[in-house]
Structure formats: structure tokens, C-alpha cells
CSV table of N, CA, C and O in Angstrom, one decimal:
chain,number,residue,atom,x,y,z
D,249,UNK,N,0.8,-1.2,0.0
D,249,UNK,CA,0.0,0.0,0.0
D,249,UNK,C,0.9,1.2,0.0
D,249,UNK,O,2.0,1.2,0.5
D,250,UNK,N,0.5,2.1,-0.4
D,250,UNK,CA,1.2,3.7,-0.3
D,250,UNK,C,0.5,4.6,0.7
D,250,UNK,O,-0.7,4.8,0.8
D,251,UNK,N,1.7,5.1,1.6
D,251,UNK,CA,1.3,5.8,2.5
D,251,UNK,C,2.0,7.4,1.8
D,251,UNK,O,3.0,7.5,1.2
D,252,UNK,N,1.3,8.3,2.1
D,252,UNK,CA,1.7,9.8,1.8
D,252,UNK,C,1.6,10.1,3.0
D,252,UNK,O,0.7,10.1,3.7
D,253,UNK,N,3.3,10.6,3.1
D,253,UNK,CA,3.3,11.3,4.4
D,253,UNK,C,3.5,12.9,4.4
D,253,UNK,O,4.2,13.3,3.6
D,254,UNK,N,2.9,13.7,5.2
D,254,UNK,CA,3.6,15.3,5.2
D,254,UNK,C,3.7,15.4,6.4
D,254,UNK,O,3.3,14.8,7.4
D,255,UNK,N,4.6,16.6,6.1
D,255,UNK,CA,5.2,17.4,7.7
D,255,UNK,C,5.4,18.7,7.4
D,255,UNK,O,5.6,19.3,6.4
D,256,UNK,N,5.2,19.1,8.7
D,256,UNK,CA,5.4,20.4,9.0
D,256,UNK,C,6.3,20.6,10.2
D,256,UNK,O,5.8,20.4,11.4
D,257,UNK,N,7.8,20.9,10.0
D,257,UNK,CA,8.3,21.1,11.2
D,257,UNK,C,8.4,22.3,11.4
D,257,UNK,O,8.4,23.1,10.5
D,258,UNK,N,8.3,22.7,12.8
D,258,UNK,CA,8.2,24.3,13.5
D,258,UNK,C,9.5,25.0,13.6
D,258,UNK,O,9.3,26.2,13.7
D,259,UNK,N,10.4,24.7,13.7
D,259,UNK,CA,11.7,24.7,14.7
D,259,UNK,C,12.3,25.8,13.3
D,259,UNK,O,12.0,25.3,12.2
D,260,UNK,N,13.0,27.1,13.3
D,260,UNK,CA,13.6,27.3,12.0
D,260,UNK,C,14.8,26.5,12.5
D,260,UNK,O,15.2,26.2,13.7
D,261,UNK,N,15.4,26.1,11.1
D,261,UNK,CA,16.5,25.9,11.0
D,261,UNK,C,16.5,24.2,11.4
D,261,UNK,O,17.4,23.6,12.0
D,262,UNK,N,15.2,23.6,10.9
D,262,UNK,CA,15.0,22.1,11.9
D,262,UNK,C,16.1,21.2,10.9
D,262,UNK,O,16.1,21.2,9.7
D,263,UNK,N,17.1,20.4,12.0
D,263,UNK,CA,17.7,19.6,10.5
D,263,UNK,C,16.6,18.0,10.4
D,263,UNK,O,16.2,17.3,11.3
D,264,UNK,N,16.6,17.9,8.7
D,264,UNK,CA,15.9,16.8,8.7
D,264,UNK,C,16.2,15.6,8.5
D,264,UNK,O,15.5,14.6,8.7
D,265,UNK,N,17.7,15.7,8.2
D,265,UNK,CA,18.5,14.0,8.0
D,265,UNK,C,17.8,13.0,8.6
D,265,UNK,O,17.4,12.0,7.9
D,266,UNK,N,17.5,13.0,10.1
D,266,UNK,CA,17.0,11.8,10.7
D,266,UNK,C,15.6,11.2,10.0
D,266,UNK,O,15.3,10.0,9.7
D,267,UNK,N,14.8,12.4,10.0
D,267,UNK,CA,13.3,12.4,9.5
D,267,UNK,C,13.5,11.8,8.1
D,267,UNK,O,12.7,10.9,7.9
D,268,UNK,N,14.2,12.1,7.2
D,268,UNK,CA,14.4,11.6,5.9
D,268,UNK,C,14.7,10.3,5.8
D,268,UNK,O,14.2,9.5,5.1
D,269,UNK,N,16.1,10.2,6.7
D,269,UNK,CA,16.9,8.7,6.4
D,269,UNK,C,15.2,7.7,7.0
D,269,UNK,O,14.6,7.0,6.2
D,270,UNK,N,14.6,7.8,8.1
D,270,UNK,CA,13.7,7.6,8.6
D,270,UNK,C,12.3,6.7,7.4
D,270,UNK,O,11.9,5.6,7.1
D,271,UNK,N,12.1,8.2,7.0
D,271,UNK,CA,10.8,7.7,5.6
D,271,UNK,C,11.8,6.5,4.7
D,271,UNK,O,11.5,5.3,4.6
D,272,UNK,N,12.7,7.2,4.2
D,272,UNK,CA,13.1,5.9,2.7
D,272,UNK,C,13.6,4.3,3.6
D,272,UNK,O,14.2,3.3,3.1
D,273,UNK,N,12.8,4.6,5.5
D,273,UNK,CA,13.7,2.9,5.1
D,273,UNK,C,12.5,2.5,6.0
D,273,UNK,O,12.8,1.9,7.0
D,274,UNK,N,10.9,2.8,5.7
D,274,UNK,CA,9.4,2.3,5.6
D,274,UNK,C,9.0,1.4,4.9
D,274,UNK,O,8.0,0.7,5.3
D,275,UNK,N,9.8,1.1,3.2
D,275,UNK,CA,9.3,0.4,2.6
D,275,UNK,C,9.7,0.3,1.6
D,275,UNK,O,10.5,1.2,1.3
D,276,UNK,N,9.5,-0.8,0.5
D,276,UNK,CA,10.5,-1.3,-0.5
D,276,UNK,C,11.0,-0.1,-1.3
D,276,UNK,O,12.1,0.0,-1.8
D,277,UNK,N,10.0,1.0,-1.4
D,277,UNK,CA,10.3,2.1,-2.3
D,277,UNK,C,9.3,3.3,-1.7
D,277,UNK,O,8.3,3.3,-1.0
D,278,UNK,N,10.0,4.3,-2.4
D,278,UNK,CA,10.1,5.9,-2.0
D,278,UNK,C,9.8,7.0,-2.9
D,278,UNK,O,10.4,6.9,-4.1
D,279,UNK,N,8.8,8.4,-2.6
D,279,UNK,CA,9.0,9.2,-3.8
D,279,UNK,C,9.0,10.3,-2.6
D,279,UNK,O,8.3,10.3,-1.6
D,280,UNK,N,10.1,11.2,-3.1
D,280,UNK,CA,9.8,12.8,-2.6
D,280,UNK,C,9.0,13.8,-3.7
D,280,UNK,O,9.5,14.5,-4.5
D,281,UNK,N,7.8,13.5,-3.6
D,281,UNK,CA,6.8,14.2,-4.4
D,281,UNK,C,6.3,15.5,-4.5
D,281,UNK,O,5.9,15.9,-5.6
D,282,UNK,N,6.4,16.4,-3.4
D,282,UNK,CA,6.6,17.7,-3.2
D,282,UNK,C,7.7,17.9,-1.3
D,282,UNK,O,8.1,17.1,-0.5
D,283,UNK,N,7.6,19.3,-1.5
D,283,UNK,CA,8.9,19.9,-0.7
D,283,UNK,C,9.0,18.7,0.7
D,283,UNK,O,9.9,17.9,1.0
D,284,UNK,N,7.5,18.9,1.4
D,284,UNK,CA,7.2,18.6,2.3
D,284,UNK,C,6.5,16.9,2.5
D,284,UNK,O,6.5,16.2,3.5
D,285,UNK,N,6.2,16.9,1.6
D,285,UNK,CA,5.4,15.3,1.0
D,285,UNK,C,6.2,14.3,0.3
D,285,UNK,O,7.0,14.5,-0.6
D,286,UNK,N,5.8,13.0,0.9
D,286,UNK,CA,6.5,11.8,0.3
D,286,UNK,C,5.5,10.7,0.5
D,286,UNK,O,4.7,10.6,1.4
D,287,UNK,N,5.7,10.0,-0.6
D,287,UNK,CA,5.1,8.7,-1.0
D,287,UNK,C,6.0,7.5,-1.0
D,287,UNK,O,6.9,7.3,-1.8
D,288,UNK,N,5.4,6.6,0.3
D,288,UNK,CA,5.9,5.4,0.5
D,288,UNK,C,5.2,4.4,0.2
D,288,UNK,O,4.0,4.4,0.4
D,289,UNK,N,5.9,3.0,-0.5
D,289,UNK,CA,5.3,1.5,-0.8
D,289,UNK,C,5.9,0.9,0.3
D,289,UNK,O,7.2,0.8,0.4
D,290,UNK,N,5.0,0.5,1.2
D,290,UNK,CA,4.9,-0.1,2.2
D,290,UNK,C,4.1,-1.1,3.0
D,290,UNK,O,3.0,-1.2,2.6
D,291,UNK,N,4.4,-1.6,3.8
D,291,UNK,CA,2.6,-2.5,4.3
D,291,UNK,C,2.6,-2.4,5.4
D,291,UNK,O,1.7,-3.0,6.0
D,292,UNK,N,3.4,-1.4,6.1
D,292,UNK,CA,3.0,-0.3,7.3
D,292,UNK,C,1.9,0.3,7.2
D,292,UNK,O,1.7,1.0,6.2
D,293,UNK,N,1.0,0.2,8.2
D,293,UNK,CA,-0.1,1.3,8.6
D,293,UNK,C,-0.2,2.7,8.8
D,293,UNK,O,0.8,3.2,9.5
D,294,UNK,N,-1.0,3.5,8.5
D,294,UNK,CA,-0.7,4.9,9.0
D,294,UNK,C,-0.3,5.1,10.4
D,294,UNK,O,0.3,6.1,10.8
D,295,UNK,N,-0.6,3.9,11.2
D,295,UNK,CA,-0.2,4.3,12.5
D,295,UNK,C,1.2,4.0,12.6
D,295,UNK,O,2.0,4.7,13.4
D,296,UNK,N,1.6,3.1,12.0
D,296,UNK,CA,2.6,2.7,12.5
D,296,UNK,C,4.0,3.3,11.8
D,296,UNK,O,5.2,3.0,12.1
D,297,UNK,N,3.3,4.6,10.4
D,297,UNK,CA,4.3,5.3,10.1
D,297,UNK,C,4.4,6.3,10.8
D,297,UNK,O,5.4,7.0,11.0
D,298,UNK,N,3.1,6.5,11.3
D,298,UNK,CA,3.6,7.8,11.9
D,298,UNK,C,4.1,7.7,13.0
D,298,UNK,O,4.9,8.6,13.2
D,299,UNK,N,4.0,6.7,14.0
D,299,UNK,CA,4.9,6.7,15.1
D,299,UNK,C,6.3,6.6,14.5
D,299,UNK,O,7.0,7.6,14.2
D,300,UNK,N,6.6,5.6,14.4
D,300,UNK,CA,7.8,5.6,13.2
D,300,UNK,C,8.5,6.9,13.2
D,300,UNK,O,9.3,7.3,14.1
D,301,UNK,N,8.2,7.5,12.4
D,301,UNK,CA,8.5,9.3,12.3
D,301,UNK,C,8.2,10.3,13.8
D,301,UNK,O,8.9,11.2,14.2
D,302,UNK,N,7.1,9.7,14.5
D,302,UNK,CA,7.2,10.8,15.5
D,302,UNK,C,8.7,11.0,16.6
D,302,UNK,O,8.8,12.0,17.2
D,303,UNK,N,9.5,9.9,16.7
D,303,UNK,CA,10.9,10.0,16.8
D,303,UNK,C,11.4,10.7,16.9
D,303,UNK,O,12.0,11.1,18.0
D,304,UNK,N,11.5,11.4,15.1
D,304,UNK,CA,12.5,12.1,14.5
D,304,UNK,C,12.0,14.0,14.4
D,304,UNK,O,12.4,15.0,13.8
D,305,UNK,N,10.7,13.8,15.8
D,305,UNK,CA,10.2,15.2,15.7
D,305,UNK,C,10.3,15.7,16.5
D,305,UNK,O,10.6,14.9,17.3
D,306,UNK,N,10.1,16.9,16.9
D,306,UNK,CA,9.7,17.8,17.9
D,306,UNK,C,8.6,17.6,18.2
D,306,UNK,O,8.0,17.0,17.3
D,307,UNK,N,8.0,18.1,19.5
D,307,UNK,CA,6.7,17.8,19.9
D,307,UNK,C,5.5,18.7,19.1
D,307,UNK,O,4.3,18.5,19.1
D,308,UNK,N,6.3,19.8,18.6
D,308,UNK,CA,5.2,21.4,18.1
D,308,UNK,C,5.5,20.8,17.0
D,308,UNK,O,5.0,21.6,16.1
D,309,UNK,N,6.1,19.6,16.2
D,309,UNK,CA,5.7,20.0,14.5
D,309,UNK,C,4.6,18.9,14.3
D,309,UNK,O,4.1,18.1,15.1
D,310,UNK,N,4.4,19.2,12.8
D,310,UNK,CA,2.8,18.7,12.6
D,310,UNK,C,3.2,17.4,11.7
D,310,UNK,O,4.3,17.4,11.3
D,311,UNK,N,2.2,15.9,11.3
D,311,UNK,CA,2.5,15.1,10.5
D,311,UNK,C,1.0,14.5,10.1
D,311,UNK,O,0.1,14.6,10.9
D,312,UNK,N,0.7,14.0,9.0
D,312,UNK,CA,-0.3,13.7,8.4
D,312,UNK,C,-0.2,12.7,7.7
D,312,UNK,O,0.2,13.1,6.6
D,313,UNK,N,-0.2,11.0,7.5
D,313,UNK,CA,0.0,10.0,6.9
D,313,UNK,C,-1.4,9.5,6.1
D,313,UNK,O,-2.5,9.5,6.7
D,314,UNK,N,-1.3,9.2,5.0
D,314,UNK,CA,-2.7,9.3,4.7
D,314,UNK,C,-2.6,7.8,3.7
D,314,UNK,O,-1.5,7.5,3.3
D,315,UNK,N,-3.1,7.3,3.6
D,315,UNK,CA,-3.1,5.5,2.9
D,315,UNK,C,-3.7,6.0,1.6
D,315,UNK,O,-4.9,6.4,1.6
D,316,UNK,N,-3.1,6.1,0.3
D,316,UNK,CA,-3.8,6.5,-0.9
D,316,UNK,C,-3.5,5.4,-1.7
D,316,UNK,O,-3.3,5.8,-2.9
D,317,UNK,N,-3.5,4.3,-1.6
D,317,UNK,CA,-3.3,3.2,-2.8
D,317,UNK,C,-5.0,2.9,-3.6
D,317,UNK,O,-6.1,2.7,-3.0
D,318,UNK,N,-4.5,2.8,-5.3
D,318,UNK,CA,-5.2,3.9,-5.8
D,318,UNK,C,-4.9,4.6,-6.8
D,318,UNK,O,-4.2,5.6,-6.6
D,319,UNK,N,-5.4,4.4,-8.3
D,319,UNK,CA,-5.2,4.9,-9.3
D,319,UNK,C,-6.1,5.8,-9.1
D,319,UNK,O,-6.9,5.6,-10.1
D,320,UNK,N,-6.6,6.6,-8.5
D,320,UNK,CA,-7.0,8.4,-8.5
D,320,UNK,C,-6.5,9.3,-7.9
D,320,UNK,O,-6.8,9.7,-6.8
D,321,UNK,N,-5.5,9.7,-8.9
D,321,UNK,CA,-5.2,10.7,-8.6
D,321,UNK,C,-4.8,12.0,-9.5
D,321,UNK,O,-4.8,11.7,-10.7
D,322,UNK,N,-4.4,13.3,-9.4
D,322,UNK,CA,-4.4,14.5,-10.6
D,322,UNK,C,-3.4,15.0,-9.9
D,322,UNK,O,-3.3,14.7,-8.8
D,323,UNK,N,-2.3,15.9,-10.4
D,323,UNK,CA,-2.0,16.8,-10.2
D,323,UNK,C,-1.1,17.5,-11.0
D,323,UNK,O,-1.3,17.3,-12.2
D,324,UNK,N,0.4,18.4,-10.6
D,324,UNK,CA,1.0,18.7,-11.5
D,324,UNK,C,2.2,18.7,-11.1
D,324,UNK,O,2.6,19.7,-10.5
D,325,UNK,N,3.1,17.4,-11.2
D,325,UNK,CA,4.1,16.8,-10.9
D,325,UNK,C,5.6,16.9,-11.8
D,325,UNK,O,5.7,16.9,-13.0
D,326,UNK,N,6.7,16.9,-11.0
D,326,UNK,CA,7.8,16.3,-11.9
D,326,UNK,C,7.4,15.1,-12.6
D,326,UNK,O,6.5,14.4,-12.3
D,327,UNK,N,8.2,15.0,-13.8
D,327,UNK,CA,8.4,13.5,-14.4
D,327,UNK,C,8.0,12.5,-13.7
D,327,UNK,O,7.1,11.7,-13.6
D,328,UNK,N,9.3,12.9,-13.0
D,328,UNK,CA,9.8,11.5,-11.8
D,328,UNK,C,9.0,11.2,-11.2
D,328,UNK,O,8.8,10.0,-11.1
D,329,UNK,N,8.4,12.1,-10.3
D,329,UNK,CA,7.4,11.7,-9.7
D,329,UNK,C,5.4,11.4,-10.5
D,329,UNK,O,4.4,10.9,-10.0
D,330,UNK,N,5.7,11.8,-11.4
D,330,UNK,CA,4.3,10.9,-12.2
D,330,UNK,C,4.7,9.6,-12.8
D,330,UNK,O,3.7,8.9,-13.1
D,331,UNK,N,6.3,8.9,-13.1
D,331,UNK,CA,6.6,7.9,-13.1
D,331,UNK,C,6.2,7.2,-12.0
D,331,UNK,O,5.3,6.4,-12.1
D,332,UNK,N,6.8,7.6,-10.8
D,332,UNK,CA,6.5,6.7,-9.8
D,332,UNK,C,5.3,6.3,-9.5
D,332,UNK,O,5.2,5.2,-8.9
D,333,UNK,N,4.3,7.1,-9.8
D,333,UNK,CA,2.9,7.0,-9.4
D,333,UNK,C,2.7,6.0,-10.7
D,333,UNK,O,1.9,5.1,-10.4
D,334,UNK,N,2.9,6.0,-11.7
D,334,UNK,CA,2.3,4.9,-12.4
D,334,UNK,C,2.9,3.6,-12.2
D,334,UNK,O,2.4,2.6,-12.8
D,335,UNK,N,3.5,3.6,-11.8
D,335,UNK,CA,4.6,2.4,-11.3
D,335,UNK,C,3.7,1.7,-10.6
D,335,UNK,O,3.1,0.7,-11.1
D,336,UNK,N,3.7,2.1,-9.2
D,336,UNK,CA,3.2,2.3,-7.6
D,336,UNK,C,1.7,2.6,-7.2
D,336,UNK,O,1.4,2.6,-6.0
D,337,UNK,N,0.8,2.8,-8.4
D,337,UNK,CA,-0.5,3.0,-7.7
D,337,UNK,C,-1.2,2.3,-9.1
D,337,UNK,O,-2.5,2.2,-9.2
């Protein structure tokens, strides 16, 4: 299944290394699809990504995991990332 994850960290200057290395090792494969947004193939639950991730956070930033597996979807993407989506959904 594909989990879309977003964040919002509060903190300026938040580093994200941990939060990153974090998402790409959820599941066999990975898209950084916009700044803040990433699409994981996984068979993790939203719950259990987001704990996962809550780890690598501060307590004030924000996270949203959403389960979208699922050929509906639109928008206006890199290549790369409209590859992945036809790949992956």
C-alpha cells in the first residue's frame, strides 16, 4: 500500500537527516513528491508510520499519513514523480 506522508516542522532551521533517512527505510520504495510530501510503498499502517516518524520530531511539528493506494489521482508533478505513481499506484 502507499502511505503519503507530510510534515510540517516548526523549529527554524529544523535539520531533517534523521526524519528523511527515517521515511526511505518504511518500505521497499520511495517518492519525494513535493517539498514537504513523500510517497511510500509499504505494508505499514498509517499508525505505524507515523509513530515511526514521530521519533525524528519535535513535539510542536505537525505530521499527516494518509493511505492512498489507488489509481485516482491529478495533479501537476515532476516527471519523476508521475513515473512513480504509475509504477506504484
Amino acid at each position: 500500500m502507499i502511505q503519503m506522508i507530510s510534515y510540517d516542522l516548526k523549529k527554524p532551521g529544523q535539520d531533517y537527516t534523521t526524519l528523511i533517512k527515517e521515511i526511505k527505510s518504511l518500505g521497499s520504495s520511495w517518492c519525494h513528491a513535493l517539498k514537504s510530501t513523500w510517497l511510500v510503498d509499504t505494508v505499514k499502517s498509517a499508525d505505524q508510520v507515523r509513530a515511526a516518524l514521530k521519533a525524528h520530531m519535535d513535539a510542536n511539528d505537525l505530521i499527516l499519513v494518509v493511505n492512498v493506494t489507488g489509481d485516482n489521482y491529478s495533479g501537476y508533478l515532476d516527471e519523476e514523480v508521475v513515473a512513480w505513481l504509475r509504477t506504484h499506484m
